[in-house]
PDB file of C-alpha atoms in Angstrom:
ATOM      1  CA  MET A   1       0.000   0.000   0.000  1.00 33.00           C
ATOM      2  CA  ALA A   2       1.313   3.426  -0.940  1.00 39.00           C
ATOM      3  CA  THR A   3       1.479   6.008   1.803  1.00 38.00           C
ATOM      4  CA  VAL A   4       0.490   9.641   1.393  1.00 43.00           C
ATOM      5  CA  ALA A   5       2.912  12.202   2.812  1.00 47.00           C
ATOM      6  CA  HIS A   6       1.227  15.283   4.220  1.00 52.00           C
ATOM      7  CA  PRO A   7       2.845  18.714   4.581  1.00 51.00           C
ATOM      8  CA  ARG A   8       4.509  19.327   7.904  1.00 50.00           C
ATOM      9  CA  PRO A   9       3.207  22.247   9.971  1.00 44.00           C
ATOM     10  CA  GLY A  10       5.089  25.477   9.356  1.00 39.00           C
ATOM     11  CA  TYR A  11       6.650  24.523   6.016  1.00 41.00           C
ATOM     12  CA  GLY A  12       4.164  26.140   3.621  1.00 45.00           C
ATOM     13  CA  ARG A  13       2.099  24.823   0.733  1.00 67.00           C
ATOM     14  CA  ASP A  14       3.221  23.176  -2.474  1.00 86.00           C
ATOM     15  CA  ASP A  15       1.428  25.885  -4.464  1.00 88.00           C
ATOM     16  CA  ARG A  16       3.696  28.642  -3.240  1.00 91.00           C
ATOM     17  CA  PHE A  17       6.841  26.596  -3.777  1.00 94.00           C
ATOM     18  CA  PHE A  18       5.980  25.771  -7.379  1.00 96.00           C
ATOM     19  CA  LEU A  19       5.065  29.384  -8.150  1.00 96.00           C
ATOM     20  CA  SER A  20       8.308  30.602  -6.585  1.00 96.00           C
ATOM     21  CA  MET A  21      10.359  28.121  -8.591  1.00 97.00           C
ATOM     22  CA  ALA A  22       8.456  28.994 -11.774  1.00 97.00           C
ATOM     23  CA  LEU A  23       9.520  32.601 -11.240  1.00 97.00           C
ATOM     24  CA  VAL A  24      13.099  31.524 -10.526  1.00 97.00           C
ATOM     25  CA  MET A  25      13.288  29.515 -13.759  1.00 97.00           C
ATOM     26  CA  ALA A  26      11.744  32.388 -15.705  1.00 97.00           C
ATOM     27  CA  ALA A  27      14.347  34.738 -14.204  1.00 96.00           C
ATOM     28  CA  ILE A  28      17.169  32.380 -15.215  1.00 96.00           C
ATOM     29  CA  ILE A  29      15.905  32.288 -18.798  1.00 94.00           C
ATOM     30  CA  ILE A  30      15.447  36.063 -18.998  1.00 93.00           C
ATOM     31  CA  ALA A  31      18.896  36.659 -17.469  1.00 92.00           C
ATOM     32  CA  GLY A  32      20.597  34.273 -19.888  1.00 88.00           C
ATOM     33  CA  PHE A  33      19.137  35.766 -23.032  1.00 82.00           C
ATOM     34  CA  SER A  34      19.355  39.359 -21.779  1.00 83.00           C
ATOM     35  CA  MET A  35      23.068  38.897 -21.125  1.00 78.00           C
ATOM     36  CA  GLN A  36      23.607  37.904 -24.757  1.00 67.00           C
ATOM     37  CA  LEU A  37      21.869  41.065 -25.899  1.00 65.00           C
ATOM     38  CA  ALA A  38      23.686  43.308 -23.410  1.00 61.00           C
ATOM     39  CA  MET A  39      27.089  41.906 -24.421  1.00 58.00           C
ATOM     40  CA  GLY A  40      26.372  42.404 -28.113  1.00 55.00           C
ATOM     41  CA  ARG A  41      26.406  38.694 -28.875  1.00 57.00           C
ATOM     42  CA  SER A  42      22.894  38.816 -30.299  1.00 56.00           C
ATOM     43  CA  SER A  43      20.761  41.441 -31.958  1.00 52.00           C
ATOM     44  CA  PHE A  44      17.286  42.039 -33.287  1.00 55.00           C
ATOM     45  CA  SER A  45      18.672  41.652 -36.816  1.00 58.00           C
ATOM     46  CA  ALA A  46      18.678  37.865 -36.409  1.00 64.00           C
ATOM     47  CA  PRO A  47      16.772  35.805 -39.027  1.00 73.00           C
ATOM     48  CA  PRO A  48      12.956  35.589 -38.672  1.00 80.00           C
ATOM     49  CA  LEU A  49      13.162  31.938 -37.622  1.00 80.00           C
ATOM     50  CA  VAL A  50      15.248  32.920 -34.587  1.00 78.00           C
ATOM     51  CA  HIS A  51      12.659  35.517 -33.554  1.00 77.00           C
ATOM     52  CA  PHE A  52       9.809  33.054 -34.077  1.00 88.00           C
ATOM     53  CA  HIS A  53      11.649  30.452 -31.996  1.00 85.00           C
ATOM     54  CA  ALA A  54      12.194  33.017 -29.226  1.00 86.00           C
ATOM     55  CA  VAL A  55       8.522  34.072 -29.181  1.00 90.00           C
ATOM     56  CA  ILE A  56       7.300  30.471 -29.032  1.00 94.00           C
ATOM     57  CA  PHE A  57       9.663  29.459 -26.253  1.00 94.00           C
ATOM     58  CA  PHE A  58       9.205  32.584 -24.147  1.00 93.00           C
ATOM     59  CA  GLY A  59       5.466  32.144 -24.622  1.00 95.00           C
ATOM     60  CA  TRP A  60       5.780  28.809 -22.842  1.00 96.00           C
ATOM     61  CA  VAL A  61       7.558  30.514 -19.943  1.00 96.00           C
ATOM     62  CA  VAL A  62       4.655  32.962 -19.633  1.00 97.00           C
ATOM     63  CA  ILE A  63       2.117  30.117 -19.752  1.00 97.00           C
ATOM     64  CA  TYR A  64       4.001  28.081 -17.142  1.00 97.00           C
ATOM     65  CA  VAL A  65       4.274  30.989 -14.700  1.00 97.00           C
ATOM     66  CA  THR A  66       0.642  31.930 -15.294  1.00 97.00           C
ATOM     67  CA  GLN A  67      -0.541  28.380 -14.657  1.00 96.00           C
ATOM     68  CA  SER A  68       1.425  28.236 -11.417  1.00 95.00           C
ATOM     69  CA  ALA A  69      -0.060  31.563 -10.322  1.00 95.00           C
ATOM     70  CA  LEU A  70      -3.602  30.414 -11.129  1.00 95.00           C
ATOM     71  CA  VAL A  71      -3.178  27.332  -8.939  1.00 93.00           C
ATOM     72  CA  THR A  72      -1.871  29.473  -6.084  1.00 93.00           C
ATOM     73  CA  ARG A  73      -4.929  31.745  -6.391  1.00 92.00           C
ATOM     74  CA  GLY A  74      -7.282  28.779  -6.560  1.00 90.00           C
ATOM     75  CA  SER A  75      -8.495  29.640 -10.086  1.00 92.00           C
ATOM     76  CA  MET A  76      -8.677  26.007 -11.124  1.00 92.00           C
ATOM     77  CA  LEU A  77     -11.318  26.371 -13.850  1.00 93.00           C
ATOM     78  CA  LEU A  78      -9.206  28.891 -15.745  1.00 95.00           C
ATOM     79  CA  HIS A  79      -6.128  26.779 -15.036  1.00 94.00           C
ATOM     80  CA  ARG A  80      -7.736  23.758 -16.710  1.00 93.00           C
ATOM     81  CA  ARG A  81      -8.898  25.765 -19.719  1.00 93.00           C
ATOM     82  CA  LEU A  82      -5.464  27.307 -20.213  1.00 95.00           C
ATOM     83  CA  GLY A  83      -3.996  23.829 -19.807  1.00 94.00           C
ATOM     84  CA  TRP A  84      -5.277  22.772 -23.226  1.00 93.00           C
ATOM     85  CA  LEU A  85      -3.581  25.783 -24.797  1.00 95.00           C
ATOM     86  CA  ALA A  86      -0.415  24.821 -22.929  1.00 95.00           C
ATOM     87  CA  ALA A  87      -0.622  21.281 -24.326  1.00 96.00           C
ATOM     88  CA  ALA A  88      -0.949  22.549 -27.902  1.00 96.00           C
ATOM     89  CA  TRP A  89       1.807  25.102 -27.288  1.00 96.00           C
ATOM     90  CA  ALA A  90       4.210  22.463 -25.977  1.00 96.00           C
ATOM     91  CA  THR A  91       3.551  20.300 -29.033  1.00 96.00           C
ATOM     92  CA  MET A  92       4.361  23.250 -31.286  1.00 96.00           C
ATOM     93  CA  MET A  93       7.541  23.909 -29.309  1.00 96.00           C
ATOM     94  CA  VAL A  94       8.893  20.433 -29.959  1.00 97.00           C
ATOM     95  CA  GLY A  95       8.486  20.860 -33.695  1.00 96.00           C
ATOM     96  CA  VAL A  96       9.848  24.404 -33.784  1.00 95.00           C
ATOM     97  CA  GLY A  97      12.794  23.509 -31.543  1.00 95.00           C
ATOM     98  CA  ILE A  98      13.885  20.553 -33.663  1.00 96.00           C
ATOM     99  CA  PHE A  99      13.373  22.455 -36.934  1.00 95.00           C
ATOM    100  CA  THR A 100      15.431  25.408 -35.674  1.00 94.00           C
ATOM    101  CA  THR A 101      18.212  23.073 -34.562  1.00 95.00           C
ATOM    102  CA  MET A 102      18.271  21.384 -37.962  1.00 96.00           C
ATOM    103  CA  THR A 103      18.379  24.779 -39.659  1.00 94.00           C
ATOM    104  CA  MET A 104      21.367  25.846 -37.543  1.00 93.00           C
ATOM    105  CA  ALA A 105      23.186  22.618 -38.396  1.00 95.00           C
ATOM    106  CA  ARG A 106      22.463  23.097 -42.100  1.00 95.00           C
ATOM    107  CA  GLN A 107      23.657  26.696 -42.024  1.00 93.00           C
ATOM    108  CA  GLY A 108      26.803  25.803 -40.111  1.00 91.00           C
ATOM    109  CA  THR A 109      25.929  28.168 -37.256  1.00 89.00           C
ATOM    110  CA  VAL A 110      26.289  25.675 -34.405  1.00 91.00           C
ATOM    111  CA  PRO A 111      27.844  27.257 -31.259  1.00 89.00           C
ATOM    112  CA  PHE A 112      31.610  26.736 -31.410  1.00 89.00           C
ATOM    113  CA  PHE A 113      31.772  25.050 -27.992  1.00 90.00           C
ATOM    114  CA  PHE A 114      29.637  22.143 -29.235  1.00 93.00           C
ATOM    115  CA  GLN A 115      30.533  19.555 -31.847  1.00 95.00           C
ATOM    116  CA  PRO A 116      28.039  19.999 -34.721  1.00 96.00           C
ATOM    117  CA  ALA A 117      26.803  16.386 -34.653  1.00 96.00           C
ATOM    118  CA  TYR A 118      26.410  16.506 -30.894  1.00 96.00           C
ATOM    119  CA  PHE A 119      24.531  19.813 -30.995  1.00 96.00           C
ATOM    120  CA  LEU A 120      22.052  18.432 -33.508  1.00 97.00           C
ATOM    121  CA  VAL A 121      21.299  15.353 -31.412  1.00 97.00           C
ATOM    122  CA  MET A 122      21.442  17.204 -28.088  1.00 96.00           C
ATOM    123  CA  ASN A 123      18.887  19.878 -28.894  1.00 95.00           C
ATOM    124  CA  SER A 124      16.578  17.453 -30.663  1.00 96.00           C
ATOM    125  CA  MET A 125      16.587  15.022 -27.733  1.00 96.00           C
ATOM    126  CA  THR A 126      16.124  17.874 -25.277  1.00 96.00           C
ATOM    127  CA  MET A 127      12.905  18.775 -27.062  1.00 97.00           C
ATOM    128  CA  LEU A 128      11.757  15.154 -27.202  1.00 97.00           C
ATOM    129  CA  CYS A 129      12.400  14.729 -23.469  1.00 97.00           C
ATOM    130  CA  PHE A 130      10.541  17.964 -22.773  1.00 97.00           C
ATOM    131  CA  GLY A 131       7.614  16.784 -24.885  1.00 97.00           C
ATOM    132  CA  GLY A 132       7.586  13.393 -23.190  1.00 97.00           C
ATOM    133  CA  LEU A 133       7.538  14.895 -19.708  1.00 98.00           C
ATOM    134  CA  VAL A 134       4.751  17.304 -20.651  1.00 98.00           C
ATOM    135  CA  ALA A 135       2.742  14.463 -22.205  1.00 97.00           C
ATOM    136  CA  ALA A 136       3.177  12.380 -19.044  1.00 97.00           C
ATOM    137  CA  ALA A 137       2.124  15.347 -16.903  1.00 97.00           C
ATOM    138  CA  ILE A 138      -0.999  15.864 -19.012  1.00 96.00           C
ATOM    139  CA  THR A 139      -1.865  12.174 -18.799  1.00 96.00           C
ATOM    140  CA  LEU A 140      -1.550  12.400 -15.010  1.00 96.00           C
ATOM    141  CA  ARG A 141      -3.278  15.782 -14.716  1.00 93.00           C
ATOM    142  CA  LYS A 142      -5.831  14.396 -12.242  1.00 93.00           C
ATOM    143  CA  ARG A 143      -2.998  13.308  -9.960  1.00 94.00           C
ATOM    144  CA  THR A 144      -1.833  16.762  -8.950  1.00 93.00           C
ATOM    145  CA  GLU A 145       1.352  15.714  -7.165  1.00 94.00           C
ATOM    146  CA  TRP A 146       2.623  13.922 -10.268  1.00 96.00           C
ATOM    147  CA  HIS A 147       1.341  16.532 -12.703  1.00 96.00           C
ATOM    148  CA  ARG A 148       3.093  19.532 -11.201  1.00 96.00           C
ATOM    149  CA  ARG A 149       6.400  17.742 -10.562  1.00 97.00           C
ATOM    150  CA  LEU A 150       6.694  16.305 -14.059  1.00 98.00           C
ATOM    151  CA  LEU A 151       5.918  19.720 -15.535  1.00 97.00           C
ATOM    152  CA  PHE A 152       8.557  21.209 -13.246  1.00 98.00           C
ATOM    153  CA  CYS A 153      11.145  18.755 -14.623  1.00 98.00           C
ATOM    154  CA  ALA A 154      10.110  19.576 -18.192  1.00 98.00           C
ATOM    155  CA  MET A 155      10.531  23.289 -17.507  1.00 97.00           C
ATOM    156  CA  ALA A 156      13.865  22.732 -15.755  1.00 98.00           C
ATOM    157  CA  PHE A 157      15.209  20.879 -18.807  1.00 97.00           C
ATOM    158  CA  LEU A 158      14.353  23.924 -20.920  1.00 95.00           C
ATOM    159  CA  THR A 159      16.624  26.163 -18.838  1.00 96.00           C
ATOM    160  CA  GLY A 160      19.617  24.531 -20.560  1.00 94.00           C
ATOM    161  CA  PRO A 161      19.920  27.250 -23.234  1.00 92.00           C
ATOM    162  CA  ALA A 162      19.828  29.956 -20.545  1.00 93.00           C
ATOM    163  CA  PHE A 163      22.554  28.281 -18.497  1.00 94.00           C
ATOM    164  CA  GLY A 164      24.475  27.894 -21.754  1.00 90.00           C
ATOM    165  CA  ARG A 165      24.506  31.684 -21.963  1.00 89.00           C
ATOM    166  CA  LEU A 166      25.284  32.304 -18.290  1.00 92.00           C
ATOM    167  CA  LEU A 167      28.131  29.820 -17.858  1.00 92.00           C
ATOM    168  CA  PRO A 168      31.640  30.450 -19.317  1.00 92.00           C
ATOM    169  CA  MET A 169      31.068  27.874 -22.040  1.00 91.00           C
ATOM    170  CA  PRO A 170      34.319  28.406 -24.031  1.00 89.00           C
ATOM    171  CA  LEU A 171      36.303  27.614 -20.876  1.00 92.00           C
ATOM    172  CA  LEU A 172      34.328  24.410 -20.330  1.00 93.00           C
ATOM    173  CA  ILE A 173      35.196  22.737 -23.653  1.00 92.00           C
ATOM    174  CA  PRO A 174      34.980  19.736 -24.133  1.00 89.00           C
ATOM    175  CA  PHE A 175      32.601  19.243 -21.210  1.00 92.00           C
ATOM    176  CA  ALA A 176      30.334  22.252 -21.782  1.00 92.00           C
ATOM    177  CA  GLU A 177      27.181  20.172 -22.200  1.00 93.00           C
ATOM    178  CA  TRP A 178      27.782  18.366 -18.910  1.00 95.00           C
ATOM    179  CA  ALA A 179      28.311  21.663 -17.098  1.00 95.00           C
ATOM    180  CA  VAL A 180      24.934  22.859 -18.380  1.00 96.00           C
ATOM    181  CA  PHE A 181      23.301  19.592 -17.348  1.00 97.00           C
ATOM    182  CA  ALA A 182      24.781  19.814 -13.845  1.00 97.00           C
ATOM    183  CA  ALA A 183      23.511  23.381 -13.491  1.00 97.00           C
ATOM    184  CA  LEU A 184      19.938  22.650 -14.544  1.00 97.00           C
ATOM    185  CA  MET A 185      19.719  19.513 -12.421  1.00 98.00           C
ATOM    186  CA  VAL A 186      20.045  21.709  -9.336  1.00 97.00           C
ATOM    187  CA  LEU A 187      16.436  22.778  -9.955  1.00 98.00           C
ATOM    188  CA  PRO A 188      14.740  19.375  -9.423  1.00 98.00           C
ATOM    189  CA  LEU A 189      17.169  18.844  -6.558  1.00 97.00           C
ATOM    190  CA  PHE A 190      15.592  21.888  -4.888  1.00 96.00           C
ATOM    191  CA  GLY A 191      12.220  20.214  -5.402  1.00 97.00           C
ATOM    192  CA  MET A 192      13.404  17.037  -3.728  1.00 97.00           C
ATOM    193  CA  VAL A 193      14.818  18.952  -0.767  1.00 96.00           C
ATOM    194  CA  ALA A 194      11.579  20.923  -0.491  1.00 95.00           C
ATOM    195  CA  ASP A 195       9.617  17.663  -0.397  1.00 95.00           C
ATOM    196  CA  LEU A 196      11.831  16.326   2.365  1.00 94.00           C
ATOM    197  CA  ARG A 197      11.323  19.459   4.424  1.00 91.00           C
ATOM    198  CA  ARG A 198       7.576  19.712   3.905  1.00 89.00           C
ATOM    199  CA  ARG A 199       6.593  16.053   3.688  1.00 88.00           C
ATOM    200  CA  GLY A 200       9.422  14.005   5.126  1.00 92.00           C
ATOM    201  CA  SER A 201       9.940  12.065   1.865  1.00 94.00           C
ATOM    202  CA  VAL A 202      10.657  12.636  -1.817  1.00 96.00           C
ATOM    203  CA  HIS A 203       7.676  12.129  -4.118  1.00 96.00           C
ATOM    204  CA  ALA A 204       8.203   9.407  -6.748  1.00 97.00           C
ATOM    205  CA  ALA A 205       7.484  11.884  -9.564  1.00 97.00           C
ATOM    206  CA  TRP A 206      10.827  13.587  -8.907  1.00 98.00           C
ATOM    207  CA  TRP A 207      12.681  10.301  -9.392  1.00 98.00           C
ATOM    208  CA  TRP A 208      10.860   9.593 -12.639  1.00 98.00           C
ATOM    209  CA  GLY A 209      11.470  13.122 -13.914  1.00 98.00           C
ATOM    210  CA  VAL A 210      15.144  13.108 -12.973  1.00 98.00           C
ATOM    211  CA  ALA A 211      15.543   9.637 -14.493  1.00 98.00           C
ATOM    212  CA  ALA A 212      14.050  10.851 -17.787  1.00 98.00           C
ATOM    213  CA  MET A 213      16.340  13.884 -17.849  1.00 98.00           C
ATOM    214  CA  THR A 214      19.431  11.826 -17.017  1.00 98.00           C
ATOM    215  CA  ALA A 215      18.586   9.120 -19.542  1.00 97.00           C
ATOM    216  CA  SER A 216      18.126  11.766 -22.225  1.00 97.00           C
ATOM    217  CA  GLN A 217      21.475  13.340 -21.395  1.00 96.00           C
ATOM    218  CA  LEU A 218      23.263  10.005 -21.582  1.00 97.00           C
ATOM    219  CA  ALA A 219      21.466   9.083 -24.802  1.00 96.00           C
ATOM    220  CA  MET A 220      22.599  12.353 -26.394  1.00 95.00           C
ATOM    221  CA  THR A 221      26.239  11.370 -25.966  1.00 93.00           C
ATOM    222  CA  LEU A 222      25.772   7.762 -27.013  1.00 96.00           C
ATOM    223  CA  ILE A 223      23.730   8.548 -30.127  1.00 97.00           C
ATOM    224  CA  ALA A 224      25.685  11.605 -31.229  1.00 95.00           C
ATOM    225  CA  HIS A 225      28.964   9.675 -31.241  1.00 95.00           C
ATOM    226  CA  SER A 226      27.567   6.576 -32.915  1.00 96.00           C
ATOM    227  CA  ALA A 227      27.117   5.585 -36.531  1.00 96.00           C
ATOM    228  CA  LEU A 228      23.453   6.529 -36.178  1.00 96.00           C
ATOM    229  CA  GLY A 229      24.328  10.022 -34.988  1.00 95.00           C
ATOM    230  CA  LEU A 230      26.731  10.536 -37.877  1.00 96.00           C
ATOM    231  CA  ALA A 231      24.128   9.264 -40.355  1.00 96.00           C
ATOM    232  CA  ILE A 232      21.541  11.679 -38.952  1.00 96.00           C
ATOM    233  CA  TYR A 233      23.957  14.584 -39.215  1.00 96.00           C
ATOM    234  CA  ASP A 234      24.932  13.685 -42.782  1.00 96.00           C
ATOM    235  CA  GLU A 235      21.274  13.370 -43.802  1.00 97.00           C
ATOM    236  CA  VAL A 236      20.261  16.680 -42.224  1.00 97.00           C
ATOM    237  CA  THR A 237      23.194  18.678 -43.625  1.00 96.00           C
ATOM    238  CA  HIS A 238      23.403  17.048 -47.057  1.00 95.00           C
ATOM    239  CA  GLY A 239      23.774  19.683 -49.769  1.00 95.00           C
ATOM    240  CA  SER A 240      24.058  22.555 -47.265  1.00 95.00           C
ATOM    241  CA  PRO A 241      26.951  24.655 -45.890  1.00 94.00           C
ATOM    242  CA  GLY A 242      26.832  22.591 -42.723  1.00 93.00           C
ATOM    243  CA  ALA A 243      27.951  19.514 -44.650  1.00 94.00           C
ATOM    244  CA  SER A 244      31.469  20.981 -44.848  1.00 93.00           C
ATOM    245  CA  ALA A 245      31.754  21.298 -41.060  1.00 92.00           C
ATOM    246  CA  PRO A 246      33.570  18.362 -39.437  1.00 93.00           C
ATOM    247  CA  PRO A 247      30.831  16.742 -37.309  1.00 95.00           C
ATOM    248  CA  TYR A 248      33.109  15.919 -34.365  1.00 94.00           C
ATOM    249  CA  GLU A 249      35.364  18.967 -34.245  1.00 93.00           C
ATOM    250  CA  PHE A 250      34.950  22.229 -32.368  1.00 90.00           C
ATOM    251  CA  ALA A 251      34.859  25.262 -34.623  1.00 86.00           C
ATOM    252  CA  PRO A 252      37.219  28.172 -33.862  1.00 85.00           C
ATOM    253  CA  PRO A 253      35.676  30.917 -31.711  1.00 81.00           C
ATOM    254  CA  PRO A 254      34.021  33.618 -33.841  1.00 69.00           C
ATOM    255  CA  GLN A 255      35.022  37.268 -33.612  1.00 58.00           C
ATOM    256  CA  SER A 256      31.437  38.331 -32.839  1.00 46.00           C
ATOM    257  CA  PRO A 257      29.525  35.336 -31.532  1.00 41.00           C
ATOM    258  CA  LEU A 258      25.832  35.229 -32.292  1.00 42.00           C
ATOM    259  CA  ILE A 259      23.182  33.722 -30.076  1.00 39.00           C
ATOM    260  CA  THR A 260      24.726  30.599 -28.621  1.00 43.00           C
ATOM    261  CA  GLY A 261      23.997  28.034 -25.999  1.00 45.00           C
ATOM    262  CA  ARG A 262      22.136  24.840 -25.499  1.00 55.00           C
ATOM    263  CA  GLY A 263      19.003  25.333 -27.567  1.00 50.00           C
TER     264      GLY A 263
END
């Protein structure tokens, strides 16, 4: 028989914790991309696809924070209605994220601190993991404890590109991707610690979410450096400028780096 852990007196409600962490993750994302703009590494003259990608992904951040706020206020009817928009939005994000990654690989504009073949697989699998976690959370939407924790893990995985802009990525070559992963995994760790403080145990949803994120990270490395990963890269970049880029070599640092990072 499964046991239900109840909040301990004096340690607050789950609602407030998840809203606070939603705001923290939003702040991390805003800080990461704002730093690129402030340092002149990105500009509003980027191609339309980059702007579209940014609008879609920041739109998800707004939806996630709004949903967390609605739960805290007790506006559950509006929360459920907006949830269907969130589901459609997340589906669109997976497609847009993978298409943008493929476009960058084809154009040869992969960040220099990532191997081109790895970047292609990494970003694509990040989006697939995000989509899988969101789908699982939607399936378990009537089980609130699972729903909100799986969505939290999905959102945490999306902070990778922001951490990729906040961390000194050129100094972390050839382990830049693992540095980003270590940074973003601190977020679900906070959730686990919060559960221990409030409930005395860690909810199983955290373990499933962390397992999915870790498995995806390991799979990125295994696939990207396999014959399958090379075949995928060759197929995606065939007949494009990206085909001339060595798939497993780091490009030299550019004089004026554009938008870079994990994502």
